Amino acid sequence: METIRKAAMKGALLFAFNTDTVDYVKMAVFTAKRINRFLNLPVTIVTDSNTKLSTYDYSFDNVVIADPDKTNERNNQQWLNKGRFKAFDYTPYDETLVLDVDYIINSDRLLKTFDIYEDFMCHKNMHFLMQPNVSQEKLSHVGLDSVWATTMTFRKNKHCENIFNCMKMVQMNYVHYLNLYSVNISYYRNDYALAIALRILNGQLDYNRYYAPWHLLHTGPGTHVYKEKDTEYTIVYDNWVNNKIRKDYITVKDTDFHMIVKDNFMEIVNE
């Protein structure tokens, strides 16, 4: 691990490891610029030694060089999402916002997590734009609610260190915990590791103090996002009505949201 430049009290941490099909670092550059603009925070990137940051039109405040774990796949494609538990060790900040690079920031709302959290905050409740009937996600039929590691805000203290160490334990023994909680998936998700870690640390109880008091907004498969203006986006959805496809849409402004479809995100990045 190599860290360069000087840290600040608060900052954002992005993980970005390129694959053969997705330029995650380019996505991170797009997101970092919006973090600077809307949140006024410095940004640290975690990437690998193959990344030539000099070829991108942005200078990160700090760079952490790490080897990605390449043992995860989703939809028959490499998914380099493991190791998010290392955020606690990698961050140079006293208070840190960890953010997925496919999250579009259009406001300063995430700054509120620093004001209202005790020392850790993520999202539990979510909403899919243009897909209101999608239910809240559960890990399994036993009813354990999932949480979302898409955004995590934490303070560098012992309690948060325990959270990330517990996430590490879950990742290292993932099959065991999938069986224990009756989770029926084959690939690793940070969301599930975080949900299980928080349960373990709190005696299997659920504490609302960990959760942001607003929904995490997603755009997912079946929708397409178009950029209208800098902070204005239109989400189009193919809605089946009377055996015909009807194009429904909604336009949002000054609203943050997470884009699950990477190809669509890259279209916006490349505009």
XYZ file of C-alpha atoms in Angstrom:
271
model
C 0.000 0.000 0.000
C 1.301 3.438 -0.931
C -0.275 6.699 0.151
C 0.822 10.062 -1.201
C 0.035 13.690 -0.325
C -1.419 15.154 2.802
C -4.771 14.275 4.332
C -7.570 16.477 5.679
C -9.973 16.043 8.607
C -12.886 14.961 6.395
C -12.732 13.399 2.969
C -14.113 10.887 0.504
C -12.676 7.483 -0.372
C -13.323 5.784 -3.742
C -12.383 2.240 -4.781
C -11.718 1.876 -8.522
C -10.117 -1.149 -10.151
C -10.433 -1.332 -13.936
C -11.567 -4.539 -15.616
C -11.451 -5.648 -19.238
C -14.929 -4.230 -19.800
C -15.345 -1.275 -17.408
C -13.134 1.782 -16.812
C -13.924 2.260 -13.137
C -11.172 4.844 -12.722
C -12.822 7.071 -15.333
C -16.049 6.701 -13.382
C -14.166 7.633 -10.198
C -12.788 10.776 -11.853
C -16.323 11.851 -12.804
C -17.574 11.210 -9.277
C -14.557 12.854 -7.611
C -15.126 16.089 -9.527
C -18.712 16.194 -8.268
C -17.585 15.424 -4.716
C -15.239 18.408 -4.898
C -17.933 20.626 -6.324
C -20.977 19.714 -4.237
C -19.417 18.417 -1.010
C -16.179 20.413 -1.010
C -14.259 17.355 0.201
C -10.840 16.043 -0.838
C -10.885 12.646 -2.534
C -8.637 9.615 -2.098
C -8.688 6.832 -4.667
C -7.819 3.180 -4.033
C -6.601 1.568 -7.249
C -3.959 -0.857 -8.499
C -0.453 -0.359 -9.844
C -1.604 -0.918 -13.445
C -3.649 2.268 -13.385
C -1.943 5.182 -15.115
C -3.585 8.090 -13.318
C -1.591 10.576 -15.400
C -3.780 9.671 -18.390
C -6.904 10.985 -16.636
C -7.854 14.657 -16.431
C -7.946 14.831 -12.645
C -5.517 14.845 -9.740
C -6.667 12.961 -6.647
C -5.659 14.350 -3.263
C -4.335 10.964 -2.169
C -3.628 7.699 -3.964
C -3.595 4.276 -2.326
C -2.094 1.465 -4.394
C -3.547 -1.948 -3.589
C -3.885 -5.360 -5.199
C -7.526 -6.152 -5.997
C -9.086 -9.455 -5.007
C -9.992 -11.083 -8.331
C -11.986 -14.020 -6.980
C -15.478 -12.609 -7.482
C -17.758 -12.787 -10.530
C -21.252 -11.577 -11.281
C -23.216 -12.294 -14.453
C -20.163 -14.132 -15.837
C -18.012 -11.006 -15.547
C -15.185 -10.166 -13.186
C -16.382 -8.021 -10.294
C -13.578 -6.427 -8.271
C -15.685 -5.356 -5.308
C -14.027 -7.324 -2.532
C -11.930 -5.674 0.148
C -14.215 -2.765 1.020
C -13.522 -3.561 4.662
C -10.036 -2.106 4.101
C -11.556 1.375 3.929
C -10.823 1.843 7.615
C -7.104 1.198 7.101
C -6.819 3.022 3.780
C -8.493 6.292 4.688
C -6.191 9.195 5.590
C -9.122 11.102 7.091
C -10.583 11.356 10.594
C -14.088 11.207 9.128
C -14.668 9.453 5.818
C -17.367 9.127 3.190
C -16.961 5.888 1.207
C -18.872 6.028 -2.033
C -19.500 3.745 -4.999
C -18.083 5.365 -8.133
C -21.394 4.946 -10.013
C -23.201 7.303 -7.661
C -24.279 10.621 -9.173
C -23.973 13.544 -6.772
C -26.239 16.488 -7.530
C -26.450 18.106 -4.085
C -24.708 18.469 -0.731
C -27.068 16.062 1.022
C -24.410 13.491 1.898
C -22.680 16.103 4.051
C -25.586 15.782 6.479
C -24.393 12.295 7.434
C -21.383 13.902 9.144
C -23.758 16.067 11.200
C -26.305 13.447 12.294
C -24.353 10.206 12.696
C -22.887 8.931 15.947
C -19.885 7.410 14.217
C -21.197 5.188 11.382
C -23.966 5.614 8.823
C -25.173 3.767 5.739
C -28.533 3.254 4.015
C -31.117 0.639 4.849
C -34.198 1.775 2.947
C -34.044 2.228 -0.804
C -36.274 3.207 -3.697
C -35.918 2.469 -7.416
C -36.826 5.490 -9.520
C -39.611 4.572 -11.978
C -39.939 1.132 -10.342
C -41.934 1.880 -7.179
C -43.116 -1.709 -6.710
C -39.627 -3.052 -6.021
C -39.699 -4.184 -2.397
C -37.076 -3.514 0.236
C -34.317 -6.077 -0.104
C -33.922 -8.898 2.392
C -30.995 -11.257 2.714
C -33.222 -14.321 2.790
C -36.568 -15.789 3.731
C -35.638 -15.594 7.413
C -36.397 -11.887 7.177
C -33.012 -10.321 7.828
C -33.044 -6.910 6.171
C -30.218 -5.974 3.857
C -28.379 -2.676 4.106
C -26.504 -0.788 1.413
C -22.748 -0.198 1.391
C -23.177 2.193 -1.560
C -22.451 5.087 0.783
C -20.846 4.687 4.193
C -19.805 7.502 6.506
C -17.596 6.633 9.450
C -15.348 8.071 12.105
C -11.884 6.645 12.731
C -12.520 5.100 16.153
C -12.573 1.678 17.800
C -16.246 1.022 17.208
C -15.962 1.598 13.460
C -12.779 -0.432 13.358
C -14.800 -3.309 14.808
C -17.445 -2.881 12.094
C -14.883 -3.146 9.296
C -13.027 -6.001 10.999
C -16.326 -7.846 11.226
C -16.944 -7.198 7.519
C -13.520 -8.729 6.893
C -14.473 -11.785 8.945
C -17.689 -12.183 6.940
C -15.847 -11.872 3.623
C -13.185 -14.379 4.659
C -15.872 -16.861 5.757
C -18.554 -15.866 3.281
C -19.938 -19.313 2.463
C -20.378 -20.039 6.164
C -22.369 -16.855 6.736
C -24.459 -17.379 3.609
C -25.465 -20.758 4.984
C -25.988 -19.391 8.503
C -28.366 -16.666 7.297
C -29.900 -18.768 4.474
C -28.715 -16.379 1.764
C -29.127 -17.898 -1.695
C -26.516 -16.164 -3.855
C -23.147 -17.320 -5.145
C -21.241 -14.035 -5.467
C -19.904 -11.666 -2.837
C -21.719 -8.427 -2.010
C -20.453 -5.746 0.338
C -24.076 -4.919 1.170
C -24.634 -8.397 2.604
C -21.300 -8.457 4.421
C -22.121 -5.127 6.054
C -25.648 -6.216 7.013
C -24.346 -9.389 8.649
C -21.473 -7.535 10.355
C -23.817 -4.984 11.937
C -26.065 -7.784 13.166
C -23.177 -9.695 14.709
C -21.788 -6.630 16.482
C -25.190 -5.749 17.951
C -26.243 -9.155 19.232
C -28.500 -9.802 16.196
C -30.471 -6.642 16.948
C -31.175 -3.896 14.424
C -30.246 -0.326 15.364
C -31.702 2.573 13.392
C -28.851 4.823 14.518
C -26.741 3.309 11.733
C -29.129 4.298 8.945
C -29.513 7.521 7.016
C -33.021 8.969 7.541
C -33.742 9.089 3.819
C -34.031 6.483 1.081
C -31.129 5.527 -1.144
C -32.324 6.132 -4.699
C -31.385 3.689 -7.463
C -31.854 3.455 -11.188
C -31.734 -0.161 -12.260
C -32.224 -2.585 -15.130
C -35.199 -1.676 -17.289
C -34.563 2.049 -16.980
C -32.349 4.417 -18.939
C -30.966 7.685 -17.610
C -30.462 10.759 -19.786
C -28.652 13.894 -18.662
C -30.677 17.016 -19.394
C -28.627 19.601 -17.515
C -25.838 19.519 -14.956
C -28.060 18.422 -12.053
C -31.170 17.431 -14.021
C -31.719 13.872 -15.283
C -34.580 12.050 -16.962
C -35.181 8.386 -16.147
C -37.133 6.475 -18.793
C -38.848 3.178 -18.024
C -40.378 0.632 -20.423
C -43.729 -0.002 -18.765
C -45.923 -2.861 -20.024
C -49.538 -1.691 -20.299
C -52.201 -3.816 -22.038
C -49.493 -5.995 -23.610
C -47.749 -2.954 -25.072
C -44.652 -1.065 -24.039
C -45.306 2.481 -22.895
C -42.399 4.848 -22.300
C -42.881 6.355 -18.865
C -40.416 8.836 -17.458
C -39.590 11.106 -14.568
C -37.202 14.055 -14.434
C -35.293 14.691 -11.201
C -33.286 17.764 -10.307
C -30.717 18.354 -7.546
C -31.228 14.738 -6.479
C -28.504 12.161 -5.774
C -28.944 8.630 -7.072
C -27.044 5.404 -7.653
C -26.882 3.981 -11.193
C -26.684 0.183 -11.196
C -26.286 -0.153 -14.978
C -22.614 0.654 -15.627
C -22.929 1.089 -19.409
C -25.558 3.773 -18.896
C -23.352 5.514 -16.333
C -20.452 5.527 -18.786
C -22.674 7.160 -21.410
C -23.180 10.069 -19.024
C -19.477 10.181 -18.111
C -18.536 10.356 -21.806
C -20.904 13.210 -22.663
